[in-house]
Amino acid sequence: MEPNLTQNSSVTVADVARKAGVSKATAARVLGGYGTVSERVREIVTEAARALDYRPNELARSMTTGRSGTIGVVVGDIENPFFSLAMRGIADVARQAGFTVILINSGEDVSAEKEAIRTLLAKRVDGLIVSPAKESDVEHLREVARSGRPLALLDRGIEAFEVDTVIADDRHAAEGVTRQLIALGHRRIAYLTACDTPDHIFRSPGDINTGSVRRRVEGYLDICHEAGFSKSEMTVQMGASTPELASEIARAMLEAKDRPTAIIASDSVIGLEVFKTARAIGLSIPDDLSLISFHDADWTAVTSPPVTVVRQPVYRLGEMAAKLLVERLSGFDAAARRVVLETEVIQRASIASPLGTSVSS
């Protein structure tokens, strides 16, 4: 008769082996994720483990296999809906592959990012997914890669760093929405971002350390230059790193004498503050101000008017970053891969020709 093993019992590898009718060594290979067994044996052992509610001893498994069964993730701002959704993609893939995710928020501070990575390495994570806070300061990431620990970059690629990377086609998206605004007759278009400089003044795309945002700004500026805009007609405003600062900057822009007639918000948190600020000071969207935001956050579809957005494949970004990392952990050993996912512009009612502007067809 089989022993009565309840969820409160300490179920061992030997118990699983006995129920599956295999040797303890075979069960250990299946449950530990190492060695080679047939698919049929794997299924039998896995089903036995599930029936007994087997929970692995992570410390013992780590000592045996050299693996902890964990993946470390470092992102810039977990309160930002973008990173929350990307984390769902990462967690879903990790769970299916048998990994637990340890998440640390850097607050977009490179010092905090470095400390987070030190902490995760001390916890012996098997691999890392990082959304770098500062593209010009990545020696700590290079050290991870040199150590042989698999690493994937999420959303923010680094051109000179040969490591698995997943990004969205941000530049092309920014070019497209800027062209659309110009075609509607806008001549004063502003781009608002959380990225910043010590004096809060934008001089060139090189001032922006976040790769995804820099690509967007480059696309925006290229189309403005192509259209012959003067410096006063194209503005990159920096420092909207909190809702309060975004609201403050938006108010200053919108109350200026030569205020922009259109704003491109670099993320949905900024976009929401621009929307609220415009309403608070009595501007009508889209009659007085056209607004486009990156990231299709839930609120953008339920406002009046709903907001035109650049929909990024956020879940897929996280999902793909995790898949690349799991493949490395499973033995994939080839050149670094750079995956670029397409974006989509969702046309809603927050953009129109500026008042008094006639646009010929």
Short mmCIF file of C-alpha atoms in Angstrom, two decimals:
data_model
loop_
_atom_site.label_atom_id
_atom_site.label_comp_id
_atom_site.label_asym_id
_atom_site.label_seq_id
_atom_site.Cartn_x
_atom_site.Cartn_y
_atom_site.Cartn_z
CA MET A 1 0.00 0.00 0.00
CA GLU A 2 1.26 3.49 -0.85
CA PRO A 3 2.04 5.76 2.09
CA ASN A 4 -0.60 8.41 2.77
CA LEU A 5 1.19 11.55 1.56
CA THR A 6 -0.79 14.73 2.17
CA GLN A 7 0.09 18.29 1.23
CA ASN A 8 1.41 18.76 4.75
CA SER A 9 3.83 15.85 4.42
CA SER A 10 7.39 16.35 3.26
CA VAL A 11 7.28 14.69 -0.14
CA THR A 12 10.72 13.57 -1.30
CA VAL A 13 12.24 12.60 -4.62
CA ALA A 14 12.14 9.00 -3.43
CA ASP A 15 8.37 9.28 -2.91
CA VAL A 16 7.90 10.60 -6.43
CA ALA A 17 10.15 7.86 -7.85
CA ARG A 18 8.19 5.16 -6.02
CA LYS A 19 4.83 6.46 -7.29
CA ALA A 20 6.17 6.81 -10.86
CA GLY A 21 7.78 3.36 -10.80
CA VAL A 22 11.25 4.65 -11.71
CA SER A 23 14.58 4.85 -9.95
CA LYS A 24 15.36 7.70 -7.60
CA ALA A 25 18.16 8.84 -9.93
CA THR A 26 15.75 9.02 -12.88
CA ALA A 27 13.18 10.99 -10.86
CA ALA A 28 15.92 13.35 -9.70
CA ARG A 29 16.97 14.04 -13.30
CA VAL A 30 13.41 14.92 -14.28
CA LEU A 31 12.64 17.01 -11.21
CA GLY A 32 16.01 18.73 -11.28
CA GLY A 33 15.90 19.55 -14.97
CA TYR A 34 19.23 17.97 -15.81
CA GLY A 35 20.43 14.87 -17.64
CA THR A 36 18.53 12.99 -20.33
CA VAL A 37 15.35 10.92 -20.03
CA SER A 38 12.69 9.89 -22.52
CA GLU A 39 9.64 12.07 -22.98
CA ARG A 40 7.41 9.24 -21.71
CA VAL A 41 9.41 8.92 -18.47
CA ARG A 42 9.39 12.70 -18.05
CA GLU A 43 5.59 12.72 -18.31
CA ILE A 44 5.20 9.87 -15.79
CA VAL A 45 7.49 11.51 -13.24
CA THR A 46 5.93 14.94 -13.72
CA GLU A 47 2.44 13.52 -13.22
CA ALA A 48 3.54 11.69 -10.08
CA ALA A 49 5.08 14.87 -8.70
CA ARG A 50 1.87 16.77 -9.42
CA ALA A 51 -0.29 14.11 -7.79
CA LEU A 52 1.85 14.17 -4.63
CA ASP A 53 2.11 17.99 -4.65
CA TYR A 54 5.89 17.64 -4.66
CA ARG A 55 7.76 20.83 -3.76
CA PRO A 56 11.48 20.82 -4.56
CA ASN A 57 14.10 21.64 -1.98
CA GLU A 58 15.61 24.62 -3.77
CA LEU A 59 18.82 24.63 -1.74
CA ALA A 60 19.44 20.94 -2.43
CA ARG A 61 18.64 21.36 -6.11
CA SER A 62 21.00 24.33 -6.35
CA MET A 63 23.82 22.33 -4.78
CA THR A 64 23.18 19.41 -7.14
CA THR A 65 22.61 21.21 -10.42
CA GLY A 66 24.32 24.55 -9.92
CA ARG A 67 20.94 26.16 -10.67
CA SER A 68 18.69 28.12 -8.33
CA GLY A 69 15.61 27.98 -10.55
CA THR A 70 15.29 31.76 -10.41
CA ILE A 71 15.51 34.62 -12.90
CA GLY A 72 16.32 38.15 -11.76
CA VAL A 73 14.57 41.12 -13.37
CA VAL A 74 15.46 44.79 -12.94
CA VAL A 75 13.13 47.45 -14.37
CA GLY A 76 12.95 51.21 -14.12
CA ASP A 77 9.53 51.86 -12.61
CA ILE A 78 7.17 49.04 -11.72
CA GLU A 79 4.35 51.56 -11.14
CA ASN A 80 4.50 52.45 -14.82
CA PRO A 81 1.87 50.30 -16.61
CA PHE A 82 4.44 49.55 -19.32
CA PHE A 83 6.73 47.64 -16.98
CA SER A 84 3.82 45.99 -15.15
CA LEU A 85 2.56 44.48 -18.40
CA ALA A 86 6.07 43.50 -19.55
CA MET A 87 6.53 41.71 -16.22
CA ARG A 88 3.43 39.62 -16.91
CA GLY A 89 5.02 38.43 -20.13
CA ILE A 90 8.26 37.58 -18.35
CA ALA A 91 6.53 35.81 -15.47
CA ASP A 92 4.30 33.71 -17.73
CA VAL A 93 7.23 32.37 -19.74
CA ALA A 94 9.39 31.85 -16.66
CA ARG A 95 6.67 29.91 -14.85
CA GLN A 96 6.09 27.63 -17.84
CA ALA A 97 9.83 26.92 -17.95
CA GLY A 98 9.97 26.17 -14.23
CA PHE A 99 11.62 29.39 -13.06
CA THR A 100 10.64 31.79 -10.30
CA VAL A 101 11.08 35.51 -10.96
CA ILE A 102 12.71 37.91 -8.50
CA LEU A 103 11.84 41.51 -9.40
CA ILE A 104 13.71 44.62 -8.27
CA ASN A 105 12.75 48.20 -9.14
CA SER A 106 15.65 50.56 -9.91
CA GLY A 107 13.65 53.79 -9.90
CA GLU A 108 15.55 54.67 -13.10
CA ASP A 109 18.64 55.20 -10.92
CA VAL A 110 21.79 53.53 -12.24
CA SER A 111 23.29 53.24 -8.74
CA ALA A 112 20.17 51.42 -7.56
CA GLU A 113 20.37 49.24 -10.68
CA LYS A 114 23.94 48.25 -9.88
CA GLU A 115 22.98 47.39 -6.30
CA ALA A 116 19.99 45.39 -7.54
CA ILE A 117 22.20 43.31 -9.82
CA ARG A 118 24.70 42.69 -7.02
CA THR A 119 21.83 41.51 -4.83
CA LEU A 120 20.44 39.20 -7.51
CA LEU A 121 23.84 37.70 -8.25
CA ALA A 122 24.35 37.09 -4.53
CA LYS A 123 21.05 35.19 -4.58
CA ARG A 124 22.55 33.04 -7.36
CA VAL A 125 19.90 33.77 -9.97
CA ASP A 126 20.39 31.71 -13.11
CA GLY A 127 20.00 34.65 -15.48
CA LEU A 128 19.04 38.32 -15.65
CA ILE A 129 16.63 40.50 -17.61
CA VAL A 130 17.41 44.20 -17.28
CA SER A 131 15.91 47.41 -18.63
CA PRO A 132 19.00 49.65 -18.30
CA ALA A 133 18.51 52.99 -16.57
CA LYS A 134 21.46 54.64 -18.28
CA GLU A 135 22.84 53.52 -21.61
CA SER A 136 26.18 55.27 -21.08
CA ASP A 137 26.87 53.44 -17.81
CA VAL A 138 26.66 49.70 -18.40
CA GLU A 139 30.01 48.28 -17.29
CA HIS A 140 28.18 46.36 -14.56
CA LEU A 141 26.08 44.70 -17.27
CA ARG A 142 29.17 43.86 -19.29
CA GLU A 143 30.61 42.18 -16.21
CA VAL A 144 27.49 40.02 -15.93
CA ALA A 145 27.83 39.00 -19.57
CA ARG A 146 31.55 38.27 -19.19
CA SER A 147 30.85 36.06 -16.17
CA GLY A 148 28.86 33.72 -18.39
CA ARG A 149 25.56 34.45 -16.63
CA PRO A 150 22.88 34.77 -19.35
CA LEU A 151 21.57 38.33 -19.74
CA ALA A 152 18.80 39.85 -21.85
CA LEU A 153 17.97 43.52 -22.27
CA LEU A 154 14.33 44.59 -22.20
CA ASP A 155 13.04 47.54 -24.28
CA ARG A 156 16.33 49.45 -24.11
CA GLY A 157 18.99 48.17 -26.46
CA ILE A 158 22.63 49.20 -26.39
CA GLU A 159 24.20 49.29 -29.85
CA ALA A 160 27.77 48.46 -28.81
CA PHE A 161 26.78 45.69 -26.40
CA GLU A 162 26.49 42.21 -27.92
CA VAL A 163 23.81 40.63 -25.76
CA ASP A 164 20.29 39.32 -26.42
CA THR A 165 17.99 42.33 -26.75
CA VAL A 166 14.29 42.88 -27.37
CA ILE A 167 13.04 46.33 -28.37
CA ALA A 168 10.09 47.95 -30.11
CA ASP A 169 10.39 49.88 -33.37
CA ASP A 170 10.19 53.19 -31.51
CA ARG A 171 11.92 55.39 -34.08
CA HIS A 172 9.62 54.37 -36.92
CA ALA A 173 6.60 54.94 -34.66
CA ALA A 174 7.74 58.45 -33.71
CA GLU A 175 8.37 59.31 -37.35
CA GLY A 176 4.87 58.17 -38.27
CA VAL A 177 2.96 60.15 -35.64
CA THR A 178 5.07 63.27 -36.25
CA ARG A 179 4.32 63.10 -39.98
CA GLN A 180 0.64 62.75 -39.17
CA LEU A 181 0.61 65.86 -36.99
CA ILE A 182 2.47 67.87 -39.62
CA ALA A 183 0.04 66.69 -42.31
CA LEU A 184 -2.80 68.02 -40.15
CA GLY A 185 -1.16 71.45 -40.19
CA HIS A 186 0.68 71.54 -36.86
CA ARG A 187 3.79 73.72 -36.80
CA ARG A 188 4.50 73.81 -33.07
CA ILE A 189 4.91 70.24 -31.88
CA ALA A 190 6.48 69.32 -28.52
CA TYR A 191 7.86 66.02 -27.27
CA LEU A 192 7.70 65.48 -23.50
CA THR A 193 9.86 62.87 -21.74
CA ALA A 194 10.87 61.78 -18.25
CA CYS A 195 14.54 61.67 -19.32
CA ASP A 196 16.55 64.59 -18.01
CA THR A 197 19.85 66.47 -17.97
CA PRO A 198 21.44 68.23 -14.97
CA ASP A 199 20.14 71.62 -16.16
CA HIS A 200 16.88 70.20 -17.60
CA ILE A 201 17.77 71.50 -21.07
CA PHE A 202 17.71 69.31 -24.17
CA ARG A 203 20.51 69.95 -26.66
CA SER A 204 20.78 66.80 -28.74
CA PRO A 205 19.59 63.17 -28.72
CA GLY A 206 22.91 62.32 -27.10
CA ASP A 207 21.53 63.89 -23.92
CA ILE A 208 19.10 60.98 -23.60
CA ASN A 209 20.53 57.87 -21.95
CA THR A 210 17.46 55.68 -22.46
CA GLY A 211 17.75 53.98 -25.84
CA SER A 212 14.02 53.61 -26.51
CA VAL A 213 13.32 57.28 -25.79
CA ARG A 214 16.33 58.44 -27.76
CA ARG A 215 15.13 56.54 -30.82
CA ARG A 216 11.71 58.19 -30.50
CA VAL A 217 13.22 61.66 -30.16
CA GLU A 218 15.51 61.05 -33.14
CA GLY A 219 12.51 60.02 -35.25
CA TYR A 220 10.52 63.06 -34.13
CA LEU A 221 13.38 65.48 -34.82
CA ASP A 222 14.23 63.97 -38.21
CA ILE A 223 10.69 64.51 -39.48
CA CYS A 224 10.56 68.05 -38.05
CA HIS A 225 13.84 68.88 -39.79
CA GLU A 226 12.57 67.28 -42.97
CA ALA A 227 9.55 69.59 -42.79
CA GLY A 228 11.77 72.64 -42.36
CA PHE A 229 10.77 73.45 -38.78
CA SER A 230 12.68 76.12 -36.89
CA LYS A 231 14.07 75.53 -33.40
CA SER A 232 11.13 77.33 -31.83
CA GLU A 233 8.65 75.08 -33.60
CA MET A 234 10.06 71.79 -32.30
CA THR A 235 10.62 71.34 -28.60
CA VAL A 236 11.87 68.45 -26.49
CA GLN A 237 10.92 69.03 -22.87
CA MET A 238 12.73 66.92 -20.29
CA GLY A 239 12.34 66.02 -16.63
CA ALA A 240 8.72 64.78 -16.49
CA SER A 241 9.85 61.95 -14.21
CA THR A 242 6.88 62.05 -11.80
CA PRO A 243 3.21 62.90 -12.32
CA GLU A 244 3.73 66.12 -10.38
CA LEU A 245 6.67 67.23 -12.52
CA ALA A 246 4.89 66.20 -15.72
CA SER A 247 1.89 68.32 -14.72
CA GLU A 248 4.11 71.28 -13.82
CA ILE A 249 6.02 71.13 -17.11
CA ALA A 250 2.84 70.65 -19.13
CA ARG A 251 1.23 73.68 -17.50
CA ALA A 252 4.26 75.87 -18.24
CA MET A 253 4.23 74.74 -21.88
CA LEU A 254 0.50 75.19 -22.37
CA GLU A 255 0.34 78.61 -20.70
CA ALA A 256 3.23 80.00 -22.76
CA LYS A 257 2.52 82.63 -25.41
CA ASP A 258 3.66 80.36 -28.25
CA ARG A 259 2.33 77.17 -26.76
CA PRO A 260 2.53 73.94 -28.76
CA THR A 261 -0.57 72.94 -30.70
CA ALA A 262 0.40 69.28 -30.39
CA ILE A 263 2.25 67.21 -27.78
CA ILE A 264 3.74 63.74 -28.10
CA ALA A 265 3.95 62.16 -24.63
CA SER A 266 6.77 59.65 -24.24
CA ASP A 267 4.70 57.37 -22.00
CA SER A 268 1.15 57.03 -20.72
CA VAL A 269 1.90 58.46 -17.27
CA ILE A 270 3.06 61.71 -18.90
CA GLY A 271 0.19 61.58 -21.38
CA LEU A 272 -2.36 61.43 -18.57
CA GLU A 273 -0.87 64.48 -16.86
CA VAL A 274 -0.88 66.46 -20.12
CA PHE A 275 -4.52 65.51 -20.64
CA LYS A 276 -5.53 66.55 -17.10
CA THR A 277 -3.53 69.77 -17.23
CA ALA A 278 -5.03 70.83 -20.56
CA ARG A 279 -8.49 70.28 -19.12
CA ALA A 280 -7.63 72.17 -15.92
CA ILE A 281 -6.57 75.31 -17.78
CA GLY A 282 -9.53 75.21 -20.16
CA LEU A 283 -7.96 73.89 -23.34
CA SER A 284 -10.03 71.63 -25.56
CA ILE A 285 -8.61 68.38 -26.92
CA PRO A 286 -8.25 68.18 -29.90
CA ASP A 287 -9.43 71.70 -30.91
CA ASP A 288 -6.82 73.59 -28.88
CA LEU A 289 -4.31 70.80 -28.38
CA SER A 290 -3.67 67.52 -30.16
CA LEU A 291 -2.27 64.77 -27.96
CA ILE A 292 -0.55 61.48 -28.82
CA SER A 293 0.88 59.16 -26.19
CA PHE A 294 3.21 56.19 -26.34
CA HIS A 295 1.72 53.07 -24.68
CA ASP A 296 -1.90 52.04 -24.93
CA ALA A 297 -2.77 52.30 -21.23
CA ASP A 298 -6.33 51.50 -20.21
CA TRP A 299 -7.24 55.12 -19.46
CA THR A 300 -6.46 56.28 -23.01
CA ALA A 301 -9.53 54.52 -24.43
CA VAL A 302 -12.08 55.80 -21.89
CA THR A 303 -11.37 59.54 -21.72
CA SER A 304 -13.43 62.07 -23.64
CA PRO A 305 -12.03 62.26 -26.21
CA PRO A 306 -10.13 58.96 -26.24
CA VAL A 307 -6.42 59.42 -26.92
CA THR A 308 -4.50 58.41 -30.02
CA VAL A 309 -1.63 56.16 -28.93
CA VAL A 310 1.38 54.26 -30.17
CA ARG A 311 0.55 50.74 -29.06
CA GLN A 312 3.75 48.94 -28.18
CA PRO A 313 3.78 45.13 -27.96
CA VAL A 314 4.57 45.39 -24.26
CA TYR A 315 3.52 41.90 -23.16
CA ARG A 316 5.40 40.42 -26.12
CA LEU A 317 8.51 42.43 -25.22
CA GLY A 318 8.59 40.78 -21.80
CA GLU A 319 7.60 37.41 -23.21
CA MET A 320 10.33 37.46 -25.86
CA ALA A 321 13.02 38.65 -23.45
CA ALA A 322 12.18 35.74 -21.16
CA LYS A 323 12.12 33.26 -24.06
CA LEU A 324 15.59 34.36 -25.20
CA LEU A 325 16.91 34.02 -21.66
CA VAL A 326 15.33 30.58 -21.12
CA GLU A 327 16.83 29.41 -24.40
CA ARG A 328 20.27 30.48 -23.17
CA LEU A 329 19.68 28.66 -19.90
CA SER A 330 18.71 25.58 -21.91
CA GLY A 331 22.03 25.53 -23.70
CA PHE A 332 21.56 27.82 -26.73
CA ASP A 333 25.03 29.07 -27.59
CA ALA A 334 25.20 31.36 -30.61
CA ALA A 335 25.64 35.04 -31.44
CA ALA A 336 23.59 37.61 -29.55
CA ARG A 337 20.12 38.20 -30.99
CA ARG A 338 18.41 41.55 -31.47
CA VAL A 339 14.63 41.28 -31.82
CA VAL A 340 12.69 44.35 -33.01
CA LEU A 341 8.91 44.17 -32.56
CA GLU A 342 6.53 46.32 -34.59
CA THR A 343 4.37 49.02 -33.02
CA GLU A 344 0.89 50.11 -34.06
CA VAL A 345 -0.75 53.55 -34.04
CA ILE A 346 -4.28 53.38 -32.62
CA GLN A 347 -6.21 56.27 -34.11
CA ARG A 348 -8.67 57.90 -31.73
CA ALA A 349 -10.15 61.37 -31.35
CA SER A 350 -7.41 63.38 -29.62
CA ILE A 351 -5.80 64.80 -32.75
CA ALA A 352 -7.10 67.27 -35.32
CA SER A 353 -5.99 70.24 -37.39
CA PRO A 354 -5.18 73.32 -35.29
CA LEU A 355 -8.00 75.85 -35.10
CA GLY A 356 -7.85 78.23 -38.04
CA THR A 357 -5.77 75.85 -40.13
CA SER A 358 -6.99 74.64 -43.49
CA VAL A 359 -5.41 71.42 -44.71
CA SER A 360 -5.85 70.66 -48.37
CA SER A 361 -6.37 67.08 -49.42
#
